[in-house]
PDB file of C-alpha atoms in Angstrom:
ATOM      1  CA  UNK A  16     -18.147  96.484  13.255  1.00 33.00           C
ATOM      2  CA  UNK A  17     -17.447  96.545  16.977  1.00 36.00           C
ATOM      3  CA  UNK A  18     -20.557  97.376  18.886  1.00 35.00           C
ATOM      4  CA  UNK A  19     -20.639 100.217  21.214  1.00 38.00           C
ATOM      5  CA  UNK A  20     -22.566 100.548  24.485  1.00 40.00           C
ATOM      6  CA  UNK A  21     -23.893 104.100  25.319  1.00 46.00           C
ATOM      7  CA  UNK A  22     -23.548 105.148  28.818  1.00 51.00           C
ATOM      8  CA  UNK A  23     -25.653 107.803  29.734  1.00 58.00           C
ATOM      9  CA  UNK A  24     -25.412 110.165  32.905  1.00 63.00           C
ATOM     10  CA  UNK A  25     -27.645 110.299  35.838  1.00 58.00           C
ATOM     11  CA  UNK A  26     -27.219 113.378  37.775  1.00 55.00           C
ATOM     12  CA  UNK A  27     -27.806 113.015  41.141  1.00 48.00           C
ATOM     13  CA  UNK A  28     -28.178 116.214  43.404  1.00 41.00           C
ATOM     14  CA  UNK A  29     -29.393 113.850  46.174  1.00 35.00           C
ATOM     15  CA  UNK A  30     -28.580 110.386  46.552  1.00 44.00           C
ATOM     16  CA  UNK A  31     -32.401 109.230  47.088  1.00 43.00           C
ATOM     17  CA  UNK A  32     -31.712 105.472  47.018  1.00 48.00           C
ATOM     18  CA  UNK A  33     -28.796 104.974  48.706  1.00 48.00           C
ATOM     19  CA  UNK A  34     -29.453 107.204  51.398  1.00 45.00           C
ATOM     20  CA  UNK A  35     -33.259 106.247  51.518  1.00 49.00           C
ATOM     21  CA  UNK A  36     -32.952 105.898  55.322  1.00 51.00           C
ATOM     22  CA  UNK A  37     -32.341 109.860  55.576  1.00 58.00           C
ATOM     23  CA  UNK A  38     -35.233 110.450  52.844  1.00 66.00           C
ATOM     24  CA  UNK A  39     -38.989 111.123  54.028  1.00 72.00           C
ATOM     25  CA  UNK A  40     -41.245 108.083  53.125  1.00 78.00           C
ATOM     26  CA  UNK A  41     -44.545 108.514  51.516  1.00 80.00           C
ATOM     27  CA  UNK A  42     -46.877 106.065  52.085  1.00 83.00           C
ATOM     28  CA  UNK A  43     -48.539 106.244  48.542  1.00 83.00           C
ATOM     29  CA  UNK A  44     -46.494 106.750  45.207  1.00 87.00           C
ATOM     30  CA  UNK A  45     -46.885 109.899  42.880  1.00 84.00           C
ATOM     31  CA  UNK A  46     -48.626 108.167  40.206  1.00 84.00           C
ATOM     32  CA  UNK A  47     -50.436 105.160  38.996  1.00 85.00           C
ATOM     33  CA  UNK A  48     -49.177 101.692  40.195  1.00 80.00           C
ATOM     34  CA  UNK A  49     -50.356 100.496  36.496  1.00 81.00           C
ATOM     35  CA  UNK A  50     -48.608 103.167  34.791  1.00 85.00           C
ATOM     36  CA  UNK A  51     -46.769 102.369  31.308  1.00 86.00           C
ATOM     37  CA  UNK A  52     -42.823 102.499  31.725  1.00 90.00           C
ATOM     38  CA  UNK A  53     -41.169 106.036  30.613  1.00 91.00           C
ATOM     39  CA  UNK A  54     -38.981 104.457  28.255  1.00 91.00           C
ATOM     40  CA  UNK A  55     -36.992 107.506  27.861  1.00 90.00           C
ATOM     41  CA  UNK A  56     -35.128 106.201  31.172  1.00 91.00           C
ATOM     42  CA  UNK A  57     -34.656 103.087  29.965  1.00 91.00           C
ATOM     43  CA  UNK A  58     -30.916 102.027  29.694  1.00 90.00           C
ATOM     44  CA  UNK A  59     -27.490 101.689  31.683  1.00 89.00           C
ATOM     45  CA  UNK A  60     -26.409 105.196  33.479  1.00 88.00           C
ATOM     46  CA  UNK A  61     -23.407 106.161  34.858  1.00 85.00           C
ATOM     47  CA  UNK A  62     -24.063 107.980  38.067  1.00 80.00           C
ATOM     48  CA  UNK A  63     -22.578 111.279  38.692  1.00 76.00           C
ATOM     49  CA  UNK A  64     -22.305 113.581  41.615  1.00 68.00           C
ATOM     50  CA  UNK A  65     -21.211 110.694  43.735  1.00 60.00           C
ATOM     51  CA  UNK A  66     -18.044 110.357  45.813  1.00 69.00           C
ATOM     52  CA  UNK A  67     -17.833 106.573  44.758  1.00 69.00           C
ATOM     53  CA  UNK A  68     -18.467 105.337  40.688  1.00 77.00           C
ATOM     54  CA  UNK A  69     -21.479 103.661  40.009  1.00 84.00           C
ATOM     55  CA  UNK A  70     -23.979 102.629  37.346  1.00 87.00           C
ATOM     56  CA  UNK A  71     -27.757 102.384  37.487  1.00 89.00           C
ATOM     57  CA  UNK A  72     -29.658 100.060  35.234  1.00 92.00           C
ATOM     58  CA  UNK A  73     -33.214 101.180  34.333  1.00 92.00           C
ATOM     59  CA  UNK A  74     -35.895  98.974  32.528  1.00 93.00           C
ATOM     60  CA  UNK A  75     -39.247  97.960  32.816  1.00 93.00           C
ATOM     61  CA  UNK A  76     -40.573  95.905  35.677  1.00 91.00           C
ATOM     62  CA  UNK A  77     -42.511  93.579  33.603  1.00 89.00           C
ATOM     63  CA  UNK A  78     -42.957  92.406  30.314  1.00 89.00           C
ATOM     64  CA  UNK A  79     -46.132  94.091  29.598  1.00 88.00           C
ATOM     65  CA  UNK A  80     -43.831  97.551  29.908  1.00 86.00           C
ATOM     66  CA  UNK A  81     -45.588  98.590  33.097  1.00 88.00           C
ATOM     67  CA  UNK A  82     -43.302  99.595  36.630  1.00 91.00           C
ATOM     68  CA  UNK A  83     -39.924 100.248  36.666  1.00 93.00           C
ATOM     69  CA  UNK A  84     -37.009  98.340  37.822  1.00 93.00           C
ATOM     70  CA  UNK A  85     -33.965  99.817  38.970  1.00 91.00           C
ATOM     71  CA  UNK A  86     -30.360  98.361  40.051  1.00 92.00           C
ATOM     72  CA  UNK A  87     -27.537  99.868  41.063  1.00 87.00           C
ATOM     73  CA  UNK A  88     -23.750  98.931  41.380  1.00 90.00           C
ATOM     74  CA  UNK A  89     -21.559 100.994  43.136  1.00 86.00           C
ATOM     75  CA  UNK A  90     -18.174 100.676  44.412  1.00 85.00           C
ATOM     76  CA  UNK A  91     -17.911 101.117  48.288  1.00 84.00           C
ATOM     77  CA  UNK A  92     -15.151 102.876  50.285  1.00 83.00           C
ATOM     78  CA  UNK A  93     -13.211  99.511  50.842  1.00 88.00           C
ATOM     79  CA  UNK A  94     -13.063  98.547  47.096  1.00 85.00           C
ATOM     80  CA  UNK A  95     -15.387  96.351  47.001  1.00 90.00           C
ATOM     81  CA  UNK A  96     -18.875  96.442  44.848  1.00 91.00           C
ATOM     82  CA  UNK A  97     -22.613  97.009  46.409  1.00 88.00           C
ATOM     83  CA  UNK A  98     -25.612  96.122  44.331  1.00 90.00           C
ATOM     84  CA  UNK A  99     -29.175  96.916  45.194  1.00 88.00           C
ATOM     85  CA  UNK A 100     -32.555  96.475  43.249  1.00 90.00           C
ATOM     86  CA  UNK A 101     -35.673  98.524  43.497  1.00 90.00           C
ATOM     87  CA  UNK A 102     -39.104  98.480  42.070  1.00 92.00           C
ATOM     88  CA  UNK A 103     -41.416 101.246  41.566  1.00 93.00           C
ATOM     89  CA  UNK A 104     -43.137 103.595  38.685  1.00 93.00           C
ATOM     90  CA  UNK A 105     -42.467 106.469  36.779  1.00 92.00           C
ATOM     91  CA  UNK A 106     -45.250 109.353  35.892  1.00 91.00           C
ATOM     92  CA  UNK A 107     -43.871 110.853  32.916  1.00 90.00           C
ATOM     93  CA  UNK A 108     -45.000 114.688  32.824  1.00 87.00           C
ATOM     94  CA  UNK A 109     -43.370 116.654  29.540  1.00 85.00           C
ATOM     95  CA  UNK A 110     -39.813 116.445  29.489  1.00 85.00           C
ATOM     96  CA  UNK A 111     -39.841 115.736  33.330  1.00 90.00           C
ATOM     97  CA  UNK A 112     -41.268 113.049  35.572  1.00 91.00           C
ATOM     98  CA  UNK A 113     -41.599 111.549  39.063  1.00 90.00           C
ATOM     99  CA  UNK A 114     -40.359 108.315  40.277  1.00 90.00           C
ATOM    100  CA  UNK A 115     -41.622 106.315  43.193  1.00 91.00           C
ATOM    101  CA  UNK A 116     -39.531 103.627  44.018  1.00 90.00           C
ATOM    102  CA  UNK A 117     -40.572 100.855  46.684  1.00 90.00           C
ATOM    103  CA  UNK A 118     -38.266 101.125  49.818  1.00 86.00           C
ATOM    104  CA  UNK A 119     -38.254  98.994  52.899  1.00 80.00           C
ATOM    105  CA  UNK A 120     -34.904  98.048  55.267  1.00 77.00           C
ATOM    106  CA  UNK A 121     -34.256  94.451  55.696  1.00 76.00           C
ATOM    107  CA  UNK A 122     -35.841  94.573  58.959  1.00 82.00           C
ATOM    108  CA  UNK A 123     -38.956  95.966  57.778  1.00 76.00           C
ATOM    109  CA  UNK A 124     -38.928  98.583  60.246  1.00 78.00           C
ATOM    110  CA  UNK A 125     -39.001 101.453  57.289  1.00 78.00           C
ATOM    111  CA  UNK A 126     -41.196 101.151  54.335  1.00 84.00           C
ATOM    112  CA  UNK A 127     -43.148 103.193  51.427  1.00 88.00           C
ATOM    113  CA  UNK A 128     -42.169 105.330  48.779  1.00 88.00           C
ATOM    114  CA  UNK A 129     -38.929 107.229  48.056  1.00 86.00           C
ATOM    115  CA  UNK A 130     -40.362 110.053  45.581  1.00 85.00           C
ATOM    116  CA  UNK A 131     -37.921 111.654  43.073  1.00 86.00           C
ATOM    117  CA  UNK A 132     -38.640 114.311  40.563  1.00 86.00           C
ATOM    118  CA  UNK A 133     -36.360 113.454  37.249  1.00 90.00           C
ATOM    119  CA  UNK A 134     -35.515 115.945  34.559  1.00 89.00           C
ATOM    120  CA  UNK A 135     -34.438 114.825  30.892  1.00 85.00           C
ATOM    121  CA  UNK A 136     -31.600 116.897  29.795  1.00 83.00           C
ATOM    122  CA  UNK A 137     -31.249 115.490  26.196  1.00 76.00           C
ATOM    123  CA  UNK A 138     -30.935 111.892  25.197  1.00 75.00           C
ATOM    124  CA  UNK A 139     -28.023 111.651  27.471  1.00 80.00           C
ATOM    125  CA  UNK A 140     -28.587 113.207  30.615  1.00 84.00           C
ATOM    126  CA  UNK A 141     -31.039 112.689  33.379  1.00 85.00           C
ATOM    127  CA  UNK A 142     -30.927 114.981  36.613  1.00 85.00           C
ATOM    128  CA  UNK A 143     -32.750 112.836  39.864  1.00 83.00           C
ATOM    129  CA  UNK A 144     -33.725 115.064  43.006  1.00 82.00           C
ATOM    130  CA  UNK A 145     -35.880 114.451  45.787  1.00 77.00           C
ATOM    131  CA  UNK A 146     -38.841 116.403  46.312  1.00 67.00           C
ATOM    132  CA  UNK A 147     -40.504 118.773  48.820  1.00 73.00           C
ATOM    133  CA  UNK A 148     -43.651 116.908  50.106  1.00 71.00           C
ATOM    134  CA  UNK A 149     -45.340 119.734  50.559  1.00 78.00           C
ATOM    135  CA  UNK A 150     -45.500 120.648  46.739  1.00 79.00           C
ATOM    136  CA  UNK A 151     -45.832 117.122  45.871  1.00 70.00           C
ATOM    137  CA  UNK A 152     -49.133 116.842  47.943  1.00 78.00           C
ATOM    138  CA  UNK A 153     -50.045 120.165  46.280  1.00 85.00           C
ATOM    139  CA  UNK A 154     -49.697 118.971  42.727  1.00 82.00           C
ATOM    140  CA  UNK A 155     -51.536 115.656  43.650  1.00 80.00           C
ATOM    141  CA  UNK A 156     -54.732 117.506  44.743  1.00 87.00           C
ATOM    142  CA  UNK A 157     -54.401 119.687  41.791  1.00 92.00           C
ATOM    143  CA  UNK A 158     -54.667 117.083  39.555  1.00 88.00           C
ATOM    144  CA  UNK A 159     -51.425 117.864  37.820  1.00 85.00           C
ATOM    145  CA  UNK A 160     -49.962 114.165  38.564  1.00 78.00           C
ATOM    146  CA  UNK A 161     -51.800 111.320  39.242  1.00 74.00           C
ATOM    147  CA  UNK A 162     -51.692 109.617  42.667  1.00 70.00           C
ATOM    148  CA  UNK A 163     -53.013 109.683  46.491  1.00 69.00           C
ATOM    149  CA  UNK A 164     -52.775 112.007  49.214  1.00 70.00           C
TER     150      UNK A 164
END
């Protein structure tokens, strides 16, 4: 019997990871760094909404199931492949949640957290979008999501 790999779709309304130099960085994550990984995100995802093809692999950051590890593989305009690896945390909240992804430039000049909201659409689609910083701070202050402002 042939084994088939399910490739799910990750709809990017904003390329938060690859354009992190343009995205505001938070000083603190939107969630607890010891949070358990949201297993609904685990797997291989095809990036949609990008002008170049790509894949994102998502899984827990460690053997205890805490944190999140993301690896992206994207085609470049010159026909090569670019890979990046990120770590962070997920904070599920019903059928959506928040990703806090550690970001640092090679020189270390910019570092912080890229905060993105993810929304599950069935078992095979996730929409990822960056957040309004003021709204995120209000949710943390109201105790609706864990974090520090």
